[in-house]
Amino acid sequence: LQLHHSGRYTCTGWVSSGLLPWKESELVTVTVTRIPVSGVSLSAEPPGGQVALGDNLLLTCAVAAGTGPLSFSWHREGLETPLGTGPRLELRHVGDNDSGHYHCRVSDGDSVAESVPLNVT
């Protein structure tokens, strides 16, 4: 179902006997709602966000519940501009200046949820 499927529905059928051969059901209202985004979590490869100088770090954002379409953004404490979009963020050739607290933010257009920050060292 999609949000646009909300509405009022009836069905009509043919009855082979009786004075009024067409019968209509009672009106039924269907309301489709969005499931808010929740349970946003962040994982890292290598695990724990501890990476050797010059290596790559892959961060992955997962959502436990929420109806789409979902949009992702990546943030590091102290920076105003998002680092990227999408469920994954790859940091190549990690340097000292890449250390810090990272989190992902997920939105479905109506609700927003964030992961617990991960300290990358």
PDB file of C-alpha atoms in Angstrom:
ATOM      1  CA  LEU A   1       0.000   0.000   0.000  1.00  0.00           C
ATOM      2  CA  GLN A   2       1.010   3.587  -0.562  1.00  0.00           C
ATOM      3  CA  LEU A   3      -0.202   6.758   1.149  1.00  0.00           C
ATOM      4  CA  HIS A   4      -2.344   7.619  -1.900  1.00  0.00           C
ATOM      5  CA  HIS A   5      -4.369   4.413  -1.394  1.00  0.00           C
ATOM      6  CA  SER A   6      -6.154   6.016   1.576  1.00  0.00           C
ATOM      7  CA  GLY A   7      -9.813   6.659   0.837  1.00  0.00           C
ATOM      8  CA  ARG A   8     -13.386   5.408   0.995  1.00  0.00           C
ATOM      9  CA  TYR A   9     -14.230   2.114  -0.689  1.00  0.00           C
ATOM     10  CA  THR A  10     -17.363   0.103  -1.550  1.00  0.00           C
ATOM     11  CA  CYS A  11     -17.993  -2.891  -3.717  1.00  0.00           C
ATOM     12  CA  THR A  12     -20.961  -3.575  -5.965  1.00  0.00           C
ATOM     13  CA  GLY A  13     -22.186  -6.999  -7.028  1.00  0.00           C
ATOM     14  CA  TRP A  14     -24.915  -8.660  -9.024  1.00  0.00           C
ATOM     15  CA  VAL A  15     -27.500 -10.734  -7.171  1.00  0.00           C
ATOM     16  CA  SER A  16     -29.389 -13.142  -9.444  1.00  0.00           C
ATOM     17  CA  SER A  17     -32.702 -12.837  -7.626  1.00  0.00           C
ATOM     18  CA  GLY A  18     -34.730 -10.024  -6.137  1.00  0.00           C
ATOM     19  CA  LEU A  19     -36.185  -6.734  -7.276  1.00  0.00           C
ATOM     20  CA  LEU A  20     -32.857  -4.867  -7.109  1.00  0.00           C
ATOM     21  CA  PRO A  21     -30.277  -7.128  -8.785  1.00  0.00           C
ATOM     22  CA  TRP A  22     -27.326  -4.783  -7.977  1.00  0.00           C
ATOM     23  CA  LYS A  23     -26.218  -4.629  -4.372  1.00  0.00           C
ATOM     24  CA  GLU A  24     -23.626  -2.294  -2.861  1.00  0.00           C
ATOM     25  CA  SER A  25     -21.605  -2.910   0.301  1.00  0.00           C
ATOM     26  CA  GLU A  26     -21.370  -0.491   3.179  1.00  0.00           C
ATOM     27  CA  LEU A  27     -18.747   2.231   2.868  1.00  0.00           C
ATOM     28  CA  VAL A  28     -15.336   1.367   4.341  1.00  0.00           C
ATOM     29  CA  THR A  29     -12.648   3.954   5.085  1.00  0.00           C
ATOM     30  CA  VAL A  30      -9.022   2.878   4.590  1.00  0.00           C
ATOM     31  CA  THR A  31      -6.252   5.007   6.091  1.00  0.00           C
ATOM     32  CA  VAL A  32      -2.648   4.245   5.161  1.00  0.00           C
ATOM     33  CA  THR A  33      -0.110   5.754   7.543  1.00  0.00           C
ATOM     34  CA  ARG A  34       3.657   6.046   7.509  1.00  0.00           C
ATOM     35  CA  ILE A  35       5.793   4.178  10.047  1.00  0.00           C
ATOM     36  CA  PRO A  36       8.169   6.745  11.596  1.00  0.00           C
ATOM     37  CA  VAL A  37      11.895   6.166  11.245  1.00  0.00           C
ATOM     38  CA  SER A  38      13.385   4.506  14.330  1.00  0.00           C
ATOM     39  CA  GLY A  39      16.207   2.267  15.434  1.00  0.00           C
ATOM     40  CA  VAL A  40      18.951   3.963  13.426  1.00  0.00           C
ATOM     41  CA  SER A  41      22.311   2.316  14.053  1.00  0.00           C
ATOM     42  CA  LEU A  42      25.836   2.756  12.758  1.00  0.00           C
ATOM     43  CA  SER A  43      28.454   0.067  12.162  1.00  0.00           C
ATOM     44  CA  ALA A  44      32.070   0.356  11.069  1.00  0.00           C
ATOM     45  CA  GLU A  45      34.607  -1.709   9.178  1.00  0.00           C
ATOM     46  CA  PRO A  46      37.088  -2.128  10.776  1.00  0.00           C
ATOM     47  CA  PRO A  47      34.872  -2.693  13.851  1.00  0.00           C
ATOM     48  CA  GLY A  48      34.709  -0.034  16.526  1.00  0.00           C
ATOM     49  CA  GLY A  49      35.922   2.763  14.251  1.00  0.00           C
ATOM     50  CA  GLN A  50      39.580   2.198  15.113  1.00  0.00           C
ATOM     51  CA  VAL A  51      41.552   2.462  11.901  1.00  0.00           C
ATOM     52  CA  ALA A  52      45.260   2.590  11.112  1.00  0.00           C
ATOM     53  CA  LEU A  53      46.644   5.780   9.589  1.00  0.00           C
ATOM     54  CA  GLY A  54      46.288   5.639   5.784  1.00  0.00           C
ATOM     55  CA  ASP A  55      43.739   2.797   5.736  1.00  0.00           C
ATOM     56  CA  ASN A  56      40.100   3.021   4.650  1.00  0.00           C
ATOM     57  CA  LEU A  57      37.065   3.149   6.951  1.00  0.00           C
ATOM     58  CA  LEU A  58      33.573   2.091   5.877  1.00  0.00           C
ATOM     59  CA  LEU A  59      30.603   3.339   7.921  1.00  0.00           C
ATOM     60  CA  THR A  60      27.171   1.769   7.372  1.00  0.00           C
ATOM     61  CA  CYS A  61      23.835   3.166   8.564  1.00  0.00           C
ATOM     62  CA  ALA A  62      20.918   0.769   9.212  1.00  0.00           C
ATOM     63  CA  VAL A  63      17.252   1.462  10.010  1.00  0.00           C
ATOM     64  CA  ALA A  64      15.139  -0.935  12.103  1.00  0.00           C
ATOM     65  CA  ALA A  65      11.764   0.572  11.115  1.00  0.00           C
ATOM     66  CA  GLY A  66      10.385   3.231   8.814  1.00  0.00           C
ATOM     67  CA  THR A  67       8.615   3.514   5.517  1.00  0.00           C
ATOM     68  CA  GLY A  68      10.395   5.010   2.551  1.00  0.00           C
ATOM     69  CA  PRO A  69      11.652   6.604   0.621  1.00  0.00           C
ATOM     70  CA  LEU A  70      14.430   7.195   3.131  1.00  0.00           C
ATOM     71  CA  SER A  71      17.201   9.770   2.836  1.00  0.00           C
ATOM     72  CA  PHE A  72      20.533   9.458   4.645  1.00  0.00           C
ATOM     73  CA  SER A  73      23.118  12.049   5.629  1.00  0.00           C
ATOM     74  CA  TRP A  74      26.454  11.695   7.408  1.00  0.00           C
ATOM     75  CA  HIS A  75      27.790  14.144   9.985  1.00  0.00           C
ATOM     76  CA  ARG A  76      30.906  14.655  12.059  1.00  0.00           C
ATOM     77  CA  GLU A  77      30.866  16.635  15.282  1.00  0.00           C
ATOM     78  CA  GLY A  78      32.071  20.178  14.688  1.00  0.00           C
ATOM     79  CA  LEU A  79      31.326  20.265  10.937  1.00  0.00           C
ATOM     80  CA  GLU A  80      28.215  21.991   9.584  1.00  0.00           C
ATOM     81  CA  THR A  81      28.232  20.459   6.094  1.00  0.00           C
ATOM     82  CA  PRO A  82      27.126  16.816   5.703  1.00  0.00           C
ATOM     83  CA  LEU A  83      29.929  14.461   4.679  1.00  0.00           C
ATOM     84  CA  GLY A  84      27.758  12.440   2.323  1.00  0.00           C
ATOM     85  CA  THR A  85      24.413  10.873   1.546  1.00  0.00           C
ATOM     86  CA  GLY A  86      23.323   7.278   1.213  1.00  0.00           C
ATOM     87  CA  PRO A  87      23.440   4.384   3.671  1.00  0.00           C
ATOM     88  CA  ARG A  88      27.251   4.039   3.446  1.00  0.00           C
ATOM     89  CA  LEU A  89      30.160   6.429   3.875  1.00  0.00           C
ATOM     90  CA  GLU A  90      33.700   5.463   2.927  1.00  0.00           C
ATOM     91  CA  LEU A  91      36.652   7.430   4.238  1.00  0.00           C
ATOM     92  CA  ARG A  92      39.735   6.693   2.127  1.00  0.00           C
ATOM     93  CA  HIS A  93      43.307   7.073   3.362  1.00  0.00           C
ATOM     94  CA  VAL A  94      42.237   8.106   6.867  1.00  0.00           C
ATOM     95  CA  GLY A  95      44.409  10.729   8.526  1.00  0.00           C
ATOM     96  CA  ASP A  96      44.653  12.324  11.958  1.00  0.00           C
ATOM     97  CA  ASN A  97      42.135  14.998  10.931  1.00  0.00           C
ATOM     98  CA  ASP A  98      39.465  12.299  10.327  1.00  0.00           C
ATOM     99  CA  SER A  99      39.252  11.415  14.032  1.00  0.00           C
ATOM    100  CA  GLY A 100      36.046  12.431  15.758  1.00  0.00           C
ATOM    101  CA  HIS A 101      32.445  11.532  16.507  1.00  0.00           C
ATOM    102  CA  TYR A 102      30.410  10.475  13.445  1.00  0.00           C
ATOM    103  CA  HIS A 103      26.677   9.807  13.177  1.00  0.00           C
ATOM    104  CA  CYS A 104      24.132   9.197  10.452  1.00  0.00           C
ATOM    105  CA  ARG A 105      20.745  10.902  10.162  1.00  0.00           C
ATOM    106  CA  VAL A 106      17.769   9.273   8.410  1.00  0.00           C
ATOM    107  CA  SER A 107      14.568  10.977   7.263  1.00  0.00           C
ATOM    108  CA  ASP A 108      11.394   9.771   5.557  1.00  0.00           C
ATOM    109  CA  GLY A 109      10.239  13.321   4.838  1.00  0.00           C
ATOM    110  CA  ASP A 110       8.066  13.451   7.967  1.00  0.00           C
ATOM    111  CA  SER A 111      10.280  12.103  10.740  1.00  0.00           C
ATOM    112  CA  VAL A 112      14.028  12.163  11.443  1.00  0.00           C
ATOM    113  CA  ALA A 113      16.163   9.846  13.576  1.00  0.00           C
ATOM    114  CA  GLU A 114      19.892   9.724  14.283  1.00  0.00           C
ATOM    115  CA  SER A 115      22.336   7.007  15.252  1.00  0.00           C
ATOM    116  CA  VAL A 116      24.360   7.082  18.437  1.00  0.00           C
ATOM    117  CA  PRO A 117      27.681   8.753  17.587  1.00  0.00           C
ATOM    118  CA  LEU A 118      30.686   6.543  16.856  1.00  0.00           C
ATOM    119  CA  ASN A 119      34.106   7.742  17.952  1.00  0.00           C
ATOM    120  CA  VAL A 120      36.532   7.202  15.081  1.00  0.00           C
ATOM    121  CA  THR A 121      40.195   7.031  16.106  1.00  0.00           C
TER     122      THR A 121
END
